[in-house]
Amino acid sequence: MKKLIILILFLTVSTNGVYAQNVPSENVVEELTCQIIDQSDKRPVVFATVSIKDKNNGVIADEDGNFRLPYKYKTQNDVLIISCIGYETKTIAVTTLSDNNLNIIFLKPKIEALNTVTITTKKDKPKANYENVRDIVGKAIANMRVNYPTTHHSFIGYYRDYQLLESRYFNLNEGIVEVFDAGFQTNKLLYKDNQSALYEFNQNSKFPKDTLLTAAYDNQKYKYIKDATISSIGGNELSILNVHNAIRNSAYHSFSFVHTFKDNFLYNHEFRIANKLYLDDIPIYEIKFTANEDVTGVKNTANGVIYIAQDSYAIHKLEYYGFVVGDSDPFFSIKIEYAPKGKKMFLNYISFNNKFEVRSRNDFEIEDVSYDKGENAFFVRFNNTVDKTTIANSKNFRFIYKKRKLKINKVTLDNGKTVKISLISGAIPSNEELNEAQMKELKYRIKKVTDISGRALNKKTFIEVNQFRELFVQEVFERKVMPKNLIYVNKSKSLNNSIVNSDASINSSDYWINSPLKATKN
């Protein structure tokens, strides 16, 4: 089998096409809350860009289309510019947004019909003015050094990592980080001037915590990634996120089944259909692809979408999904978007999700076995409530003491979690105390007993959890060199152990934590 390498409503009409949905009000309004919705199908617009007009900063809406906006932008009479590939860009005066309601903002799709798109697949015979799909992807890869920065630059953004279990957020760590990059020609992890500095970082106390989900991977004893290998590179969650940016690391191995983007992506995939979308007035090809079986193996599949500008061949966005054959949910997914600024493309956001399995805390197990001489019985205490009907057959209980099988009189439920195994008279000599030392000579076997939920004794069960790492850029600095007065993150140590640059010379009010609006994800 091929293994993945983990490097590792009631609406009231407002103005400007904005609606307000009632939410609990607060006495002091510190921020506005908004959700961006597709005007056609009424579904959330994922990762839309929200910019402040005539300013360099902004925010990225989350996967549910939600975003927070500091109230100062309303008092300053600012204007929002909301854009997303495949939609008409919209401007909204912040003064039109409701203070105490969730503001619903609709975007109108902008997609060109398939029959007007001049693209062919590799099997089609090219005609005049037609362009082969593989040629488009090849030109995009060939033009990466032209379209992406090769000089020092940085960006400040909102970073977060968390686990998602049954659509609920757990262990939400979030902060504001500045990422310094010496250019695409350098190794993102190893080059000395490619560093990150934290300006704020905390675990959000409003979301539930579960240490079971944050335990280290241990190769299937308690936590593991199914059919995958954990990279020996290691690093903290931010480092892992950076490694999986196949566009930034196009000359280096990133993840299966892309491998090295500039060398392998084109040949590892079949490009089958295309649409033409727009970002403002920039025409962008939407090209869907599927990984070849000789790359994925017979037990895995992979597919995705790449968005390439028609004029410059700049890659605007890459979405990649890896699956176990037969599963509808990916066991890993990566979404990367770059946006034009000046003459180059700079990171807009990156989201990396991998599925892992962790042993359930509710597995049915024995907690303690003790002997009561007066009762002439063993008491077996379980961690869960025992199903009384499964203990009726005494043959399912076997106790051996000093290599001698003890005869059982009856088995009863002493309380919900404790089973009493009564022995026949004289099974254990009266002069035997069965103290702690003598109990070491006791051996027992219990079978076919379950708890009231039907869990079998000593059977390991695992639950599936999704691990997310995400970075959403709020401001780009096109030619910024890494300063000497900052303390930088140790790439191999946890972000929780990193020093925050609380006295850094940035205007902290220009950047903000865009926490999820709800404890659950849609």
PDB file of C-alpha atoms in Angstrom, residues 115-277:
ATOM      1  CA  ASN A 115     -19.409  25.857 -23.854  1.00  0.00           C
ATOM      2  CA  THR A 116     -17.607  29.206 -24.149  1.00  0.00           C
ATOM      3  CA  VAL A 117     -14.387  28.084 -22.471  1.00  0.00           C
ATOM      4  CA  THR A 118     -11.555  27.550 -24.935  1.00  0.00           C
ATOM      5  CA  ILE A 119      -9.771  24.633 -23.272  1.00  0.00           C
ATOM      6  CA  THR A 120      -9.171  21.104 -24.472  1.00  0.00           C
ATOM      7  CA  THR A 121      -8.068  17.965 -22.679  1.00  0.00           C
ATOM      8  CA  LYS A 122      -4.960  16.142 -23.802  1.00  0.00           C
ATOM      9  CA  LYS A 123      -7.096  13.687 -25.782  1.00  0.00           C
ATOM     10  CA  ASP A 124      -8.847  16.435 -27.756  1.00  0.00           C
ATOM     11  CA  LYS A 125      -7.394  17.687 -30.997  1.00  0.00           C
ATOM     12  CA  PRO A 126      -6.396  21.338 -30.491  1.00  0.00           C
ATOM     13  CA  LYS A 127      -8.018  23.871 -32.771  1.00  0.00           C
ATOM     14  CA  ALA A 128      -7.172  27.477 -33.524  1.00  0.00           C
ATOM     15  CA  ASN A 129      -7.182  29.677 -30.394  1.00  0.00           C
ATOM     16  CA  TYR A 130      -7.737  26.596 -28.241  1.00  0.00           C
ATOM     17  CA  GLU A 131      -5.322  25.685 -25.463  1.00  0.00           C
ATOM     18  CA  ASN A 132      -4.585  22.266 -24.060  1.00  0.00           C
ATOM     19  CA  VAL A 133      -5.332  21.822 -20.348  1.00  0.00           C
ATOM     20  CA  ARG A 134      -1.982  20.198 -19.645  1.00  0.00           C
ATOM     21  CA  ASP A 135      -0.267  23.073 -21.437  1.00  0.00           C
ATOM     22  CA  ILE A 136      -2.002  25.548 -19.123  1.00  0.00           C
ATOM     23  CA  VAL A 137      -0.822  23.665 -16.027  1.00  0.00           C
ATOM     24  CA  GLY A 138       2.659  23.286 -17.491  1.00  0.00           C
ATOM     25  CA  LYS A 139       2.913  27.006 -18.213  1.00  0.00           C
ATOM     26  CA  ALA A 140       1.691  27.811 -14.699  1.00  0.00           C
ATOM     27  CA  ILE A 141       4.492  25.712 -13.235  1.00  0.00           C
ATOM     28  CA  ALA A 142       7.074  27.153 -15.636  1.00  0.00           C
ATOM     29  CA  ASN A 143       6.079  30.718 -14.726  1.00  0.00           C
ATOM     30  CA  MET A 144       6.254  30.317 -10.931  1.00  0.00           C
ATOM     31  CA  ARG A 145       9.572  32.165 -10.600  1.00  0.00           C
ATOM     32  CA  VAL A 146       7.996  35.063 -12.514  1.00  0.00           C
ATOM     33  CA  ASN A 147       4.690  35.161 -10.657  1.00  0.00           C
ATOM     34  CA  TYR A 148       5.850  34.675  -7.050  1.00  0.00           C
ATOM     35  CA  PRO A 149       8.296  36.717  -4.960  1.00  0.00           C
ATOM     36  CA  THR A 150      11.989  35.883  -4.955  1.00  0.00           C
ATOM     37  CA  THR A 151      12.885  38.778  -2.655  1.00  0.00           C
ATOM     38  CA  HIS A 152      12.445  39.331   1.086  1.00  0.00           C
ATOM     39  CA  HIS A 153       8.848  39.922   2.152  1.00  0.00           C
ATOM     40  CA  SER A 154       6.540  39.225   5.089  1.00  0.00           C
ATOM     41  CA  PHE A 155       2.908  39.011   6.030  1.00  0.00           C
ATOM     42  CA  ILE A 156       0.963  39.263   9.276  1.00  0.00           C
ATOM     43  CA  GLY A 157      -1.972  36.940   9.758  1.00  0.00           C
ATOM     44  CA  TYR A 158      -4.327  35.071  12.030  1.00  0.00           C
ATOM     45  CA  TYR A 159      -3.083  31.561  12.827  1.00  0.00           C
ATOM     46  CA  ARG A 160      -5.035  28.773  14.492  1.00  0.00           C
ATOM     47  CA  ASP A 161      -4.902  25.039  15.071  1.00  0.00           C
ATOM     48  CA  TYR A 162      -7.617  22.849  16.540  1.00  0.00           C
ATOM     49  CA  GLN A 163      -9.270  19.444  16.439  1.00  0.00           C
ATOM     50  CA  LEU A 164     -12.740  18.837  15.058  1.00  0.00           C
ATOM     51  CA  LEU A 165     -14.753  15.991  16.590  1.00  0.00           C
ATOM     52  CA  GLU A 166     -18.360  15.470  15.510  1.00  0.00           C
ATOM     53  CA  SER A 167     -18.363  19.057  14.132  1.00  0.00           C
ATOM     54  CA  ARG A 168     -17.251  20.508  17.507  1.00  0.00           C
ATOM     55  CA  TYR A 169     -14.079  22.558  17.951  1.00  0.00           C
ATOM     56  CA  PHE A 170     -11.594  21.317  20.575  1.00  0.00           C
ATOM     57  CA  ASN A 171      -8.300  22.758  21.831  1.00  0.00           C
ATOM     58  CA  LEU A 172      -8.467  25.950  19.776  1.00  0.00           C
ATOM     59  CA  ASN A 173      -5.052  27.642  19.796  1.00  0.00           C
ATOM     60  CA  GLU A 174      -4.926  30.964  17.981  1.00  0.00           C
ATOM     61  CA  GLY A 175      -2.793  34.027  17.597  1.00  0.00           C
ATOM     62  CA  ILE A 176      -1.321  36.746  15.429  1.00  0.00           C
ATOM     63  CA  VAL A 177       1.923  35.858  13.655  1.00  0.00           C
ATOM     64  CA  GLU A 178       4.280  37.562  11.234  1.00  0.00           C
ATOM     65  CA  VAL A 179       5.942  35.254   8.727  1.00  0.00           C
ATOM     66  CA  PHE A 180       9.204  36.394   7.111  1.00  0.00           C
ATOM     67  CA  ASP A 181      10.190  34.862   3.784  1.00  0.00           C
ATOM     68  CA  ALA A 182      13.418  35.422   1.872  1.00  0.00           C
ATOM     69  CA  GLY A 183      11.812  34.339  -1.401  1.00  0.00           C
ATOM     70  CA  PHE A 184      10.551  31.268  -3.219  1.00  0.00           C
ATOM     71  CA  GLN A 185      14.054  30.264  -4.267  1.00  0.00           C
ATOM     72  CA  THR A 186      14.959  29.512  -0.603  1.00  0.00           C
ATOM     73  CA  ASN A 187      14.121  26.479   1.538  1.00  0.00           C
ATOM     74  CA  LYS A 188      11.125  27.473   3.667  1.00  0.00           C
ATOM     75  CA  LEU A 189      12.123  25.410   6.681  1.00  0.00           C
ATOM     76  CA  LEU A 190      15.909  25.491   6.587  1.00  0.00           C
ATOM     77  CA  TYR A 191      16.960  28.912   5.322  1.00  0.00           C
ATOM     78  CA  LYS A 192      18.018  31.211   8.169  1.00  0.00           C
ATOM     79  CA  ASP A 193      15.938  34.238   7.108  1.00  0.00           C
ATOM     80  CA  ASN A 194      12.683  32.304   6.852  1.00  0.00           C
ATOM     81  CA  GLN A 195      11.304  32.821  10.345  1.00  0.00           C
ATOM     82  CA  SER A 196       8.070  33.541  12.219  1.00  0.00           C
ATOM     83  CA  ALA A 197       7.362  35.865  15.146  1.00  0.00           C
ATOM     84  CA  LEU A 198       4.351  35.653  17.435  1.00  0.00           C
ATOM     85  CA  TYR A 199       2.596  38.851  18.513  1.00  0.00           C
ATOM     86  CA  GLU A 200      -0.225  37.056  20.300  1.00  0.00           C
ATOM     87  CA  PHE A 201      -0.912  33.389  21.054  1.00  0.00           C
ATOM     88  CA  ASN A 202      -3.325  31.682  23.455  1.00  0.00           C
ATOM     89  CA  GLN A 203      -5.644  28.742  23.831  1.00  0.00           C
ATOM     90  CA  ASN A 204      -9.209  30.010  23.557  1.00  0.00           C
ATOM     91  CA  SER A 205     -10.920  29.214  26.881  1.00  0.00           C
ATOM     92  CA  LYS A 206     -14.402  29.563  25.341  1.00  0.00           C
ATOM     93  CA  PHE A 207     -13.924  26.326  23.422  1.00  0.00           C
ATOM     94  CA  PRO A 208     -13.688  22.845  25.028  1.00  0.00           C
ATOM     95  CA  LYS A 209     -10.345  21.253  25.826  1.00  0.00           C
ATOM     96  CA  ASP A 210      -9.483  17.560  25.626  1.00  0.00           C
ATOM     97  CA  THR A 211      -5.929  16.413  26.307  1.00  0.00           C
ATOM     98  CA  LEU A 212      -6.684  13.016  24.764  1.00  0.00           C
ATOM     99  CA  LEU A 213      -6.865  14.673  21.344  1.00  0.00           C
ATOM    100  CA  THR A 214      -3.529  16.488  21.720  1.00  0.00           C
ATOM    101  CA  ALA A 215      -1.477  13.455  22.785  1.00  0.00           C
ATOM    102  CA  ALA A 216       1.522  12.535  20.664  1.00  0.00           C
ATOM    103  CA  TYR A 217       1.158   9.940  17.921  1.00  0.00           C
ATOM    104  CA  ASP A 218       2.258   6.515  19.168  1.00  0.00           C
ATOM    105  CA  ASN A 219       1.757   4.108  16.256  1.00  0.00           C
ATOM    106  CA  GLN A 220      -1.727   2.734  16.971  1.00  0.00           C
ATOM    107  CA  LYS A 221      -1.590   2.219  20.734  1.00  0.00           C
ATOM    108  CA  TYR A 222      -3.629   5.324  21.532  1.00  0.00           C
ATOM    109  CA  LYS A 223      -3.302   7.759  18.600  1.00  0.00           C
ATOM    110  CA  TYR A 224      -2.299   7.253  14.992  1.00  0.00           C
ATOM    111  CA  ILE A 225      -2.910   8.267  11.392  1.00  0.00           C
ATOM    112  CA  LYS A 226      -4.339   5.336   9.456  1.00  0.00           C
ATOM    113  CA  ASP A 227      -2.210   4.078   6.556  1.00  0.00           C
ATOM    114  CA  ALA A 228       0.175   7.013   6.883  1.00  0.00           C
ATOM    115  CA  THR A 229       3.732   7.707   7.929  1.00  0.00           C
ATOM    116  CA  ILE A 230       4.684  10.604  10.176  1.00  0.00           C
ATOM    117  CA  SER A 231       7.601  12.516   8.704  1.00  0.00           C
ATOM    118  CA  SER A 232      10.877  12.525  10.584  1.00  0.00           C
ATOM    119  CA  ILE A 233      11.173  16.277   9.910  1.00  0.00           C
ATOM    120  CA  GLY A 234       8.907  17.021  12.875  1.00  0.00           C
ATOM    121  CA  GLY A 235       8.317  20.602  13.988  1.00  0.00           C
ATOM    122  CA  ASN A 236       5.447  22.522  15.514  1.00  0.00           C
ATOM    123  CA  GLU A 237       2.020  22.952  13.940  1.00  0.00           C
ATOM    124  CA  LEU A 238       3.057  26.120  12.106  1.00  0.00           C
ATOM    125  CA  SER A 239       6.095  24.368  10.628  1.00  0.00           C
ATOM    126  CA  ILE A 240       3.925  21.452   9.534  1.00  0.00           C
ATOM    127  CA  LEU A 241       1.531  23.896   7.879  1.00  0.00           C
ATOM    128  CA  ASN A 242       4.381  25.596   6.007  1.00  0.00           C
ATOM    129  CA  VAL A 243       5.776  22.297   4.763  1.00  0.00           C
ATOM    130  CA  HIS A 244       2.437  21.421   3.163  1.00  0.00           C
ATOM    131  CA  ASN A 245       2.363  24.542   1.012  1.00  0.00           C
ATOM    132  CA  ALA A 246       3.157  22.846  -2.299  1.00  0.00           C
ATOM    133  CA  ILE A 247       3.202  26.169  -4.172  1.00  0.00           C
ATOM    134  CA  ARG A 248       5.712  27.847  -1.851  1.00  0.00           C
ATOM    135  CA  ASN A 249       7.794  24.666  -1.673  1.00  0.00           C
ATOM    136  CA  SER A 250       7.458  23.769  -5.350  1.00  0.00           C
ATOM    137  CA  ALA A 251      11.093  22.649  -5.581  1.00  0.00           C
ATOM    138  CA  TYR A 252      10.868  20.397  -2.514  1.00  0.00           C
ATOM    139  CA  HIS A 253       8.839  17.354  -1.535  1.00  0.00           C
ATOM    140  CA  SER A 254       5.590  18.519   0.057  1.00  0.00           C
ATOM    141  CA  PHE A 255       2.929  15.821   0.430  1.00  0.00           C
ATOM    142  CA  SER A 256       1.496  12.759  -1.274  1.00  0.00           C
ATOM    143  CA  PHE A 257       0.568  12.570  -4.051  1.00  0.00           C
ATOM    144  CA  VAL A 258       1.890  15.866  -5.318  1.00  0.00           C
ATOM    145  CA  HIS A 259       5.422  15.023  -4.228  1.00  0.00           C
ATOM    146  CA  THR A 260       7.655  17.769  -5.692  1.00  0.00           C
ATOM    147  CA  PHE A 261       5.191  20.172  -7.286  1.00  0.00           C
ATOM    148  CA  LYS A 262       7.316  21.574 -10.120  1.00  0.00           C
ATOM    149  CA  ASP A 263       8.613  18.130 -11.154  1.00  0.00           C
ATOM    150  CA  ASN A 264       5.769  15.712 -10.401  1.00  0.00           C
ATOM    151  CA  PHE A 265       2.397  17.468 -10.246  1.00  0.00           C
ATOM    152  CA  LEU A 266       1.789  17.606 -13.979  1.00  0.00           C
ATOM    153  CA  TYR A 267       2.726  13.957 -14.538  1.00  0.00           C
ATOM    154  CA  ASN A 268       1.038  12.507 -11.444  1.00  0.00           C
ATOM    155  CA  HIS A 269      -2.444  13.704 -12.420  1.00  0.00           C
ATOM    156  CA  GLU A 270      -5.046  13.676 -15.167  1.00  0.00           C
ATOM    157  CA  PHE A 271      -6.740  17.017 -15.865  1.00  0.00           C
ATOM    158  CA  ARG A 272     -10.239  16.372 -17.032  1.00  0.00           C
ATOM    159  CA  ILE A 273     -12.626  19.370 -17.067  1.00  0.00           C
ATOM    160  CA  ALA A 274     -12.521  23.155 -16.754  1.00  0.00           C
ATOM    161  CA  ASN A 275     -14.640  26.239 -16.132  1.00  0.00           C
ATOM    162  CA  LYS A 276     -13.768  29.854 -16.435  1.00  0.00           C
ATOM    163  CA  LEU A 277     -14.303  31.925 -13.292  1.00  0.00           C
TER     164      LEU A 277
END
